[in-house]
CSV table of C-alpha atoms and ligand atoms in Angstrom, one decimal:
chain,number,residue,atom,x,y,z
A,1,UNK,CA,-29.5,-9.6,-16.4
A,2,UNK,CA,-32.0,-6.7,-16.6
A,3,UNK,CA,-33.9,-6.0,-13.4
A,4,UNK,CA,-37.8,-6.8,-12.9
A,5,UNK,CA,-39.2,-3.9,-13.0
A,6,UNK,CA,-42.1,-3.9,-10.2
A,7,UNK,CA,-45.6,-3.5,-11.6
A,8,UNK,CA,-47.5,-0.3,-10.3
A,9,UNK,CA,-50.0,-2.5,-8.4
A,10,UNK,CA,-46.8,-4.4,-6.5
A,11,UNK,CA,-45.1,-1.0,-5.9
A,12,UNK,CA,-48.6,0.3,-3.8
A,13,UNK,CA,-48.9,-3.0,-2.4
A,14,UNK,CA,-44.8,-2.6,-0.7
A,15,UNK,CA,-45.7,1.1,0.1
A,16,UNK,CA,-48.9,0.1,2.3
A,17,UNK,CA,-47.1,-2.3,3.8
A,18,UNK,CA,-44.3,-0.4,4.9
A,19,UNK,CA,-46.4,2.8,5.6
A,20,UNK,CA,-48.7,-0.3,7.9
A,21,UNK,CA,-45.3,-1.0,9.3
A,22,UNK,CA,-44.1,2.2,10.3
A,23,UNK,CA,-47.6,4.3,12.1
A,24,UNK,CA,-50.3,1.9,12.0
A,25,UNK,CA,-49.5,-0.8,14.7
A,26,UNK,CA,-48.6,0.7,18.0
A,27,UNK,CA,-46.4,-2.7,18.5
A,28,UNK,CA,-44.2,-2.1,15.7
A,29,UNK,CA,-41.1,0.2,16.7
A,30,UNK,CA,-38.0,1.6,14.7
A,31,UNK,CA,-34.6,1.1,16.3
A,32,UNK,CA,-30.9,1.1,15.7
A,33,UNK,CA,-29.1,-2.2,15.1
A,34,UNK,CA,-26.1,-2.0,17.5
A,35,UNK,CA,-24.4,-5.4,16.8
A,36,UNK,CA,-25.1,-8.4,14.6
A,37,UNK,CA,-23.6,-12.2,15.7
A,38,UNK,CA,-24.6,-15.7,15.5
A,39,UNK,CA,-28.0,-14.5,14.2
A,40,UNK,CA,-29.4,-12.8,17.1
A,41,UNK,CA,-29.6,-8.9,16.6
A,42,UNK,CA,-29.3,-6.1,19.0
A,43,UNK,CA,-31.7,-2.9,18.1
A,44,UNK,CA,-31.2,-0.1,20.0
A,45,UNK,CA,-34.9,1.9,20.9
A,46,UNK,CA,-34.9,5.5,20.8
A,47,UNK,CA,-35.2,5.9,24.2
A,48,UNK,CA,-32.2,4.0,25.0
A,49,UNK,CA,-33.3,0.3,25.7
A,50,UNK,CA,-32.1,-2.6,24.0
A,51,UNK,CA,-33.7,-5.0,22.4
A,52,UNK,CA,-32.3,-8.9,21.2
A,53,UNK,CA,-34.3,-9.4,18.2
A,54,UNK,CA,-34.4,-13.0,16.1
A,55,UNK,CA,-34.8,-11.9,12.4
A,56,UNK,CA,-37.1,-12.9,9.5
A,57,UNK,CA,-36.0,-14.9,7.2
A,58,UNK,CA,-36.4,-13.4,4.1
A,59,UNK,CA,-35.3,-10.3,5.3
A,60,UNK,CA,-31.3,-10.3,3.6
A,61,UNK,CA,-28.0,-9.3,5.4
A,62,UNK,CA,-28.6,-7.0,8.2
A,63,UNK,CA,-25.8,-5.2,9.3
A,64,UNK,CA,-24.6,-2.2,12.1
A,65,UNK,CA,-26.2,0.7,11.2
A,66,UNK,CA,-29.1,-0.1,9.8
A,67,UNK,CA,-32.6,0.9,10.8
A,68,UNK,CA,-35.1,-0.9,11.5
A,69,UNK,CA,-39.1,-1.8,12.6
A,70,UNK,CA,-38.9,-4.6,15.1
A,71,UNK,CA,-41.9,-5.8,17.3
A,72,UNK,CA,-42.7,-7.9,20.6
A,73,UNK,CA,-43.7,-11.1,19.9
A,74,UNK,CA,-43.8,-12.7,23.2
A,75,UNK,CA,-43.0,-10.8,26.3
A,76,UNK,CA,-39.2,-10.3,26.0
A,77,UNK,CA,-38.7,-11.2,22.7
A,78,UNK,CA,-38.5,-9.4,19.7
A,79,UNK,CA,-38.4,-10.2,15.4
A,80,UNK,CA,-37.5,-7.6,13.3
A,81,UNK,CA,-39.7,-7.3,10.6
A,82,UNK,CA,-38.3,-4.5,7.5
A,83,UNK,CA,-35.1,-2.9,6.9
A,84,UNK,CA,-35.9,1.0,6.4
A,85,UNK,CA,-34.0,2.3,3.2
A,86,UNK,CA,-30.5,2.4,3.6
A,87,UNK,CA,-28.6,5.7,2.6
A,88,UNK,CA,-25.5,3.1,1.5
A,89,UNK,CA,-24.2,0.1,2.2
A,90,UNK,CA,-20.6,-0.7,2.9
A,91,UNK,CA,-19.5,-4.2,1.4
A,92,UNK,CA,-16.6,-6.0,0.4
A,93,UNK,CA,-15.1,-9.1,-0.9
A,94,UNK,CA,-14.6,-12.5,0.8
A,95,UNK,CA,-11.5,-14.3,0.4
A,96,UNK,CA,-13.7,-16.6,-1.9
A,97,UNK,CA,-15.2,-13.7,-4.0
A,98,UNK,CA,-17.8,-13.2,-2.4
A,99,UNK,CA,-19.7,-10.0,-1.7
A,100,UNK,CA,-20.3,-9.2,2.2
A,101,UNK,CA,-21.7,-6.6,3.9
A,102,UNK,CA,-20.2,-5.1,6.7
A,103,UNK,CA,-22.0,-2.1,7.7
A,104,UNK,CA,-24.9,0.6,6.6
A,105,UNK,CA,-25.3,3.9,6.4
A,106,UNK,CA,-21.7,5.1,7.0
A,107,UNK,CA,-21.1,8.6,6.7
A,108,UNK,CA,-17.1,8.5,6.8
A,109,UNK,CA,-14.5,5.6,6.4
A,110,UNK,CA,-11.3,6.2,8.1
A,111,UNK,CA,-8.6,4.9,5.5
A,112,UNK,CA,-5.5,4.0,8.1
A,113,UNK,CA,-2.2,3.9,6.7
A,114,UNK,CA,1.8,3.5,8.5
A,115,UNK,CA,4.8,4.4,8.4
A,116,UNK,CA,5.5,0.9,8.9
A,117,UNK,CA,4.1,-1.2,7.2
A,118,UNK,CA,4.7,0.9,4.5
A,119,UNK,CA,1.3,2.8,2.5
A,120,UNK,CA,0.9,0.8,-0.1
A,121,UNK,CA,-0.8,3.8,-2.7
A,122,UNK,CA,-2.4,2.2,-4.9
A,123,UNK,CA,-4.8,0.0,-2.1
A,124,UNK,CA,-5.3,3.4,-0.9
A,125,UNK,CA,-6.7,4.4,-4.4
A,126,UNK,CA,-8.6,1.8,-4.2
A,127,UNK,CA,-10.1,2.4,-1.0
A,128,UNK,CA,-10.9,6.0,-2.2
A,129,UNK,CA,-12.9,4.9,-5.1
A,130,UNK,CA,-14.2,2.4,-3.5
A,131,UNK,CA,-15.6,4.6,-0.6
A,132,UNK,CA,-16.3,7.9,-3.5
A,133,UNK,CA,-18.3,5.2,-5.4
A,134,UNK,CA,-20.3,4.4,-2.1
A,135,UNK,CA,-21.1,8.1,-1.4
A,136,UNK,CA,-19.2,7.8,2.0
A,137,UNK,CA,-16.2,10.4,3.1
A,138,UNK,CA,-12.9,8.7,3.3
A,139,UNK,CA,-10.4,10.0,5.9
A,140,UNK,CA,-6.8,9.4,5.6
A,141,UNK,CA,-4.8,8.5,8.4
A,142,UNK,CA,-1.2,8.1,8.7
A,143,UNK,CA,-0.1,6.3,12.3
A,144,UNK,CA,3.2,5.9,13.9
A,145,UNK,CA,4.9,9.0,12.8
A,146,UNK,CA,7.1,9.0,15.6
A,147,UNK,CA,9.2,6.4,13.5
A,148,UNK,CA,9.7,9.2,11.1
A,149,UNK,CA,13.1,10.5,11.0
A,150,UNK,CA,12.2,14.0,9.9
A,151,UNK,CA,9.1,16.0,10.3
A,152,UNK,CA,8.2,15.7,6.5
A,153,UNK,CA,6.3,12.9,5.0
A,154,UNK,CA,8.4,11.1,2.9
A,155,UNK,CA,4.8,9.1,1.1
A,156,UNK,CA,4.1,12.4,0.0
A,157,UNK,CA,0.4,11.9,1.4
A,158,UNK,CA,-0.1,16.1,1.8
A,159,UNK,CA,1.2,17.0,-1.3
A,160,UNK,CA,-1.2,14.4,-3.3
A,161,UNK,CA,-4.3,14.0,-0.8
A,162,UNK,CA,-4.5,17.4,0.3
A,163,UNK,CA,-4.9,19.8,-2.6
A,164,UNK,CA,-7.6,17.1,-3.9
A,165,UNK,CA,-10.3,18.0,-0.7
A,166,UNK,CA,-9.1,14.3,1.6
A,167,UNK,CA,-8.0,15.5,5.3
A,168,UNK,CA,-4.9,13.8,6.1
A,169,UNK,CA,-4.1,13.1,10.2
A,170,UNK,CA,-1.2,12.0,10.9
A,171,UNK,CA,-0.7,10.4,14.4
A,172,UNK,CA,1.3,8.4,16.4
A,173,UNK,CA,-1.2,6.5,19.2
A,174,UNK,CA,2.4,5.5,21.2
A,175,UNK,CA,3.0,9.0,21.7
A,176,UNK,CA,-0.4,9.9,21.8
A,177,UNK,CA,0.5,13.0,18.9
A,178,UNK,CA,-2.2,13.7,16.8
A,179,UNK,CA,-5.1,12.0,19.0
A,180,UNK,CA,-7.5,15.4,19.7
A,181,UNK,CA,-7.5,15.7,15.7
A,182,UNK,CA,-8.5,12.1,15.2
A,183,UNK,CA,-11.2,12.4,18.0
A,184,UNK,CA,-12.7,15.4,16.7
A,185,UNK,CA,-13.0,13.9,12.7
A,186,UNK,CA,-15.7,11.6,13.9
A,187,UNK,CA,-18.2,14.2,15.8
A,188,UNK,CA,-21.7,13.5,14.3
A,189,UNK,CA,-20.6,11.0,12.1
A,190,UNK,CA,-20.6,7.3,11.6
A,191,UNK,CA,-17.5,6.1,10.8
A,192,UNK,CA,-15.7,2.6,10.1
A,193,UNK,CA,-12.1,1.9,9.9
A,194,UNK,CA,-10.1,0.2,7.2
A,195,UNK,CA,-6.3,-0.4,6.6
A,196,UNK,CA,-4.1,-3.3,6.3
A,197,UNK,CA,-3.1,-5.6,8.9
A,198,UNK,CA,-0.5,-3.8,11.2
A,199,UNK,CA,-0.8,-0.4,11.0
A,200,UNK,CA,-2.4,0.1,13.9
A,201,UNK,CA,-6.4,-0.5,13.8
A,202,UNK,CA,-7.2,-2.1,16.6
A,203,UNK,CA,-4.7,0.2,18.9
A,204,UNK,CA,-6.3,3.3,17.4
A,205,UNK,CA,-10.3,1.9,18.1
A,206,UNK,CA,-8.9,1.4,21.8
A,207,UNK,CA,-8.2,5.3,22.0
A,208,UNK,CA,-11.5,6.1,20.8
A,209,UNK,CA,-13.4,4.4,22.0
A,210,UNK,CA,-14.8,5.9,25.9
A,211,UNK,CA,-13.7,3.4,28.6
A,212,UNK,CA,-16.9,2.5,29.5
A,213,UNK,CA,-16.9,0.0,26.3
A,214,UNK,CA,-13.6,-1.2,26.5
A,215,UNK,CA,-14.7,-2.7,29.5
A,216,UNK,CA,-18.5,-4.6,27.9
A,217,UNK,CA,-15.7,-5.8,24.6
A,218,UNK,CA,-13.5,-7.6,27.4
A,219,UNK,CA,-16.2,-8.8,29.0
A,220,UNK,CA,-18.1,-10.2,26.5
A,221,UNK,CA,-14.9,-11.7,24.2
A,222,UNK,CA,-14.2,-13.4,27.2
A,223,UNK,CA,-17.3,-15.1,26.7
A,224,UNK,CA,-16.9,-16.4,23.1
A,225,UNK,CA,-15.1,-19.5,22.3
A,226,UNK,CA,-12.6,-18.9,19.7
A,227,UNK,CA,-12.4,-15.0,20.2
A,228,UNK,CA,-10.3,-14.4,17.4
A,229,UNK,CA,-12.1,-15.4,14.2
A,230,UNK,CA,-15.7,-14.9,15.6
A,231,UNK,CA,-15.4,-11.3,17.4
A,232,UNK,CA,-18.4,-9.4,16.5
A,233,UNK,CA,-19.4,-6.1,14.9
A,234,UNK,CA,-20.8,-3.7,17.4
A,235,UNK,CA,-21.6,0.3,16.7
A,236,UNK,CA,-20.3,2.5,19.5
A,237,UNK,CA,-21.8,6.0,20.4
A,238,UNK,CA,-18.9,8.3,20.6
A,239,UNK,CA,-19.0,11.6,23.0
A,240,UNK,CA,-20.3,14.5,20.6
A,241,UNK,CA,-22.8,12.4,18.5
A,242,UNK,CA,-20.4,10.7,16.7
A,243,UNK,CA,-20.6,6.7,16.2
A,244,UNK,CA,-18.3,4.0,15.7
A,245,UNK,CA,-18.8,1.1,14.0
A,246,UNK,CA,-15.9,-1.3,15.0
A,247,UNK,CA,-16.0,-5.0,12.1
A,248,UNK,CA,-12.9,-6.4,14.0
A,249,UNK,CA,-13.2,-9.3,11.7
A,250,UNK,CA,-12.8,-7.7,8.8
A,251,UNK,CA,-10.9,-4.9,9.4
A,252,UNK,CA,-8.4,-5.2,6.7
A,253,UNK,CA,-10.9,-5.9,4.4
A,254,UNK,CA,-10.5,-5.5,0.3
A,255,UNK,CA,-12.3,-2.8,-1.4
A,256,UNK,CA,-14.9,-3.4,-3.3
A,257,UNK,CA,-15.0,-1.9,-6.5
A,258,UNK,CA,-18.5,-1.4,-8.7
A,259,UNK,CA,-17.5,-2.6,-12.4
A,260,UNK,CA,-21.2,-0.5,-13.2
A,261,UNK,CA,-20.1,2.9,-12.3
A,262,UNK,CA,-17.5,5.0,-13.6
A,263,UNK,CA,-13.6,4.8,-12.5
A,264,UNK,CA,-12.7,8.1,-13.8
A,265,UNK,CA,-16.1,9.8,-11.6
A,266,UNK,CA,-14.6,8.0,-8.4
A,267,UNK,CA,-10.8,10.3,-9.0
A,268,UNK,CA,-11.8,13.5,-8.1
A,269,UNK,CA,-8.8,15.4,-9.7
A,270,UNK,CA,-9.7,13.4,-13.3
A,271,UNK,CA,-13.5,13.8,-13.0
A,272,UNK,CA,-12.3,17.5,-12.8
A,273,UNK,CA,-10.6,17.9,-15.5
A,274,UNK,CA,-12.4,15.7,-17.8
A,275,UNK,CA,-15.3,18.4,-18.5
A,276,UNK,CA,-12.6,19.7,-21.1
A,277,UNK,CA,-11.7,16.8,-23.1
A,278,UNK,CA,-12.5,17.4,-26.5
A,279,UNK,CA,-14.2,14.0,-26.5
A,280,UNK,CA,-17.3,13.4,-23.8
A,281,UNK,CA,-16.7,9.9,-23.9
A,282,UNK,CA,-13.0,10.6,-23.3
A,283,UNK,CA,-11.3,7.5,-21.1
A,284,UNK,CA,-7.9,9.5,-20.8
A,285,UNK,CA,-5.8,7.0,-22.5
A,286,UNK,CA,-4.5,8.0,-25.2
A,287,UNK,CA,-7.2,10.0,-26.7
A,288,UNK,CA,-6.4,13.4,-28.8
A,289,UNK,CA,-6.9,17.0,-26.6
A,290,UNK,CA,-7.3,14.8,-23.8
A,291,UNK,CA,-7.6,17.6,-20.4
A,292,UNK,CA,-6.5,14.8,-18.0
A,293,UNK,CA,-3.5,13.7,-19.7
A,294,UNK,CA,-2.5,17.5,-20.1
A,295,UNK,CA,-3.1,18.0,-16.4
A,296,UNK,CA,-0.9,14.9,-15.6
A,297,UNK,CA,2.3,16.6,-18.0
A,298,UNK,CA,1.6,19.9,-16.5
A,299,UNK,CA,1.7,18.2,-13.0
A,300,UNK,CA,-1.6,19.1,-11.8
A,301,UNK,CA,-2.4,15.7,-11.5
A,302,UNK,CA,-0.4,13.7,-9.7
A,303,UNK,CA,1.0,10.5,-11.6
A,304,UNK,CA,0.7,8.1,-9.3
A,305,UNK,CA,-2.7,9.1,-9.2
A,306,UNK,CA,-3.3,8.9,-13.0
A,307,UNK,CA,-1.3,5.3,-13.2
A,308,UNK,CA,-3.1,3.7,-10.3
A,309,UNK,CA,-6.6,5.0,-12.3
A,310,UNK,CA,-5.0,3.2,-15.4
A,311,UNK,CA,-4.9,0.4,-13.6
A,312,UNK,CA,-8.2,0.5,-12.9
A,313,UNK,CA,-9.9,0.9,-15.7
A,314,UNK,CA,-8.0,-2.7,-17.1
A,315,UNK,CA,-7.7,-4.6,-14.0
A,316,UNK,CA,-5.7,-7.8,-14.6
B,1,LIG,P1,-4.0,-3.7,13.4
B,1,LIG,O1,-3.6,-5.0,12.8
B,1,LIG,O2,-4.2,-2.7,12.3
B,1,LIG,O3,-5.2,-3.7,14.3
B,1,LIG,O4,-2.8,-3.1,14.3
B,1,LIG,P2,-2.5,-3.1,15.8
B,1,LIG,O5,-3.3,-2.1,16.5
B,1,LIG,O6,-2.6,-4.6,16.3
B,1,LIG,O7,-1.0,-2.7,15.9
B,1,LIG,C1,0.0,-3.4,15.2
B,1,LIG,C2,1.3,-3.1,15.9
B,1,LIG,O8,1.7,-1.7,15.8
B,1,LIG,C3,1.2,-3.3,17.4
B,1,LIG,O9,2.4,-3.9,17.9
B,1,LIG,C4,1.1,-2.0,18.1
B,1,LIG,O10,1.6,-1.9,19.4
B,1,LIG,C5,1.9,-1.1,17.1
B,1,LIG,N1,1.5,0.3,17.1
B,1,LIG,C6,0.3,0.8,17.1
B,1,LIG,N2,0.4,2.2,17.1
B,1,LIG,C7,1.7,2.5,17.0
B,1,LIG,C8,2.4,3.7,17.0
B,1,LIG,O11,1.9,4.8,17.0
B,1,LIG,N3,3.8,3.6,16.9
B,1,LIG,C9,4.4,2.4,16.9
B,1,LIG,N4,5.7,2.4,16.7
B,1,LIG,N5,3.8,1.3,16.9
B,1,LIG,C10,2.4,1.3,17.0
B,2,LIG,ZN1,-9.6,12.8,-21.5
């Protein structure tokens, strides 16, 4: 279904109102929203102070991350009134289908992988995509290498990941190898964590996150009934302007995939190589002078890589 197109007088009217929103009411103020549950909000001001904010109704899902113009409505309490415009939006499927949101305005999502449970890499393809088709900066990261009986990687992460731009940090967080990397991959940026159930998630947020929180998360899980399926999401600040935005819920949640953009744009080895197919429409399947399907004979793209994009492109 095609989009309603706003009328020019509707697009002023949304303009005013947000430029109203934003200078000319001294009790309206912008903030951060530092955690989301039960459908009270927490804003963080720019001065520090927090602020438990009810929400408007017609307002949509608001999520950590997101900015926003809150005001006092009685003395103490707050409503937020208008999301400002989100730079993205990380989302992902329910186990009913449905689409979720999780968090907004991510600049990095840290993909973690195992040695045990094994990387499975074609979830990891998908997370890629998934996070290249979202405009956020995945990070690889492969945990409990001590369980490794040599030093080399028998997944073959490097020799895929690495000559394709994605930093790979490999760690163990029970030997405490690799942590000073980790740390210093999320300076000034916001990051969330993804990976399967096992490979170490929740251990590696404990290591970054300063002690000073691990000690408000006990305290206030204590509090909830049922602390295992309603834990809530809650952004961090990290030392070095970094945040972290821990979804403990959804932590091993499934990529979601955007059937309106390009598959090949989201592999950045095939988007490459694809300015010299012969064809500009080329999907690299079994067209003639195909540049992708060369590179993949020739080796210079990796085949897992060019099967799991197959994949893709027909799911099911
Ligand atoms: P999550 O499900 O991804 O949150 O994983 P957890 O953090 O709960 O970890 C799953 C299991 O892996 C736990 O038993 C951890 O103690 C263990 N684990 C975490 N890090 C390491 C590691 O570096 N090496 C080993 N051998 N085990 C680890
Ligand atoms: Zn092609």
């Amino acid at each position: 279904m095609a989009r309603r197109r706003l009328s020019h007088h509707q697009k002023k009217r949304i303009d005013e109102a947000q430029k109203a929103l934003t200078t000319d009411n001294d009790r309206h103020q912008e903030g951060l929203v530092i955690s989301h549950h039960g459908g009270k909000i927490i804003v963080e001001k720019p001065d520090g102070g927090l602020a438990t904010c009810a929400v408007k109704s017609n307002l949509g899902a608001i999520v950590c991350g997101d900015l926003v113009i809150f005001e006092e409505t009685a003395d103490d309490e707050f409503r937020v009134l208008a999301i400002k415009p989100r730079d993205n939006l990380l989302q992902r499927l329910d186990g009913f289908g449905h689409v979720k949101s999780i968090a907004a305005n991510i600049t990095q999502l840290l993909i973690c992988l195992a040695v045990k449970p094994e990387p499975n890499l074609f979830l990891l393809d998908q997370y890629l995509l998934s996070a290249e088709q979202q405009r956020i900066e995945p990070v690889i990261v492969l945990n409990k290498i001590e369980l490794l009986d040599s030093p080399e990687d028998p997944f073959k992460l490097d020799s895929i990941y690495t000559p394709i731009g994605y930093q790979v940090i490999k760690i163990s967080v029970k030997e405490q190898w690799g942590m000073a990397a980790l740390k210093s991959v999320l300076d000034e940026k916001t990051t969330v964590l993804s990976g399967v159930s096992g490979v170490g998630k929740s251990s590696i947020t404990s290591e970054l996150l300063p002690d000073t929180y691990i000690k408000i998360a006990e305290i206030s899980e204590a509090n909830e009934e049922g602390r295992h399926t309603t834990r809530t999401s809650r952004l961090y600040h990290l030392p070095n302007a970094g945040n972290l935005i821990d979804t403990p819920g959804v932590r091993g949640f499934n990529p979601l995939l955007d059937p309106m953009l390009s598959v090949s744009a989201g592999f950045r080895e095939i988007d490459q190589h694809s300015a010299h197919c012969r064809f500009a429409n080329c999907k690299h399947t079994n067209e003639p002078k195909c540049a992708v399907i060369d590179a993949v004979k020739d080796g210079e793209i990796a085949d897992s890589r060019y099967q799991h994009y197959l994949r893709m492109l027909s799911p099911g």
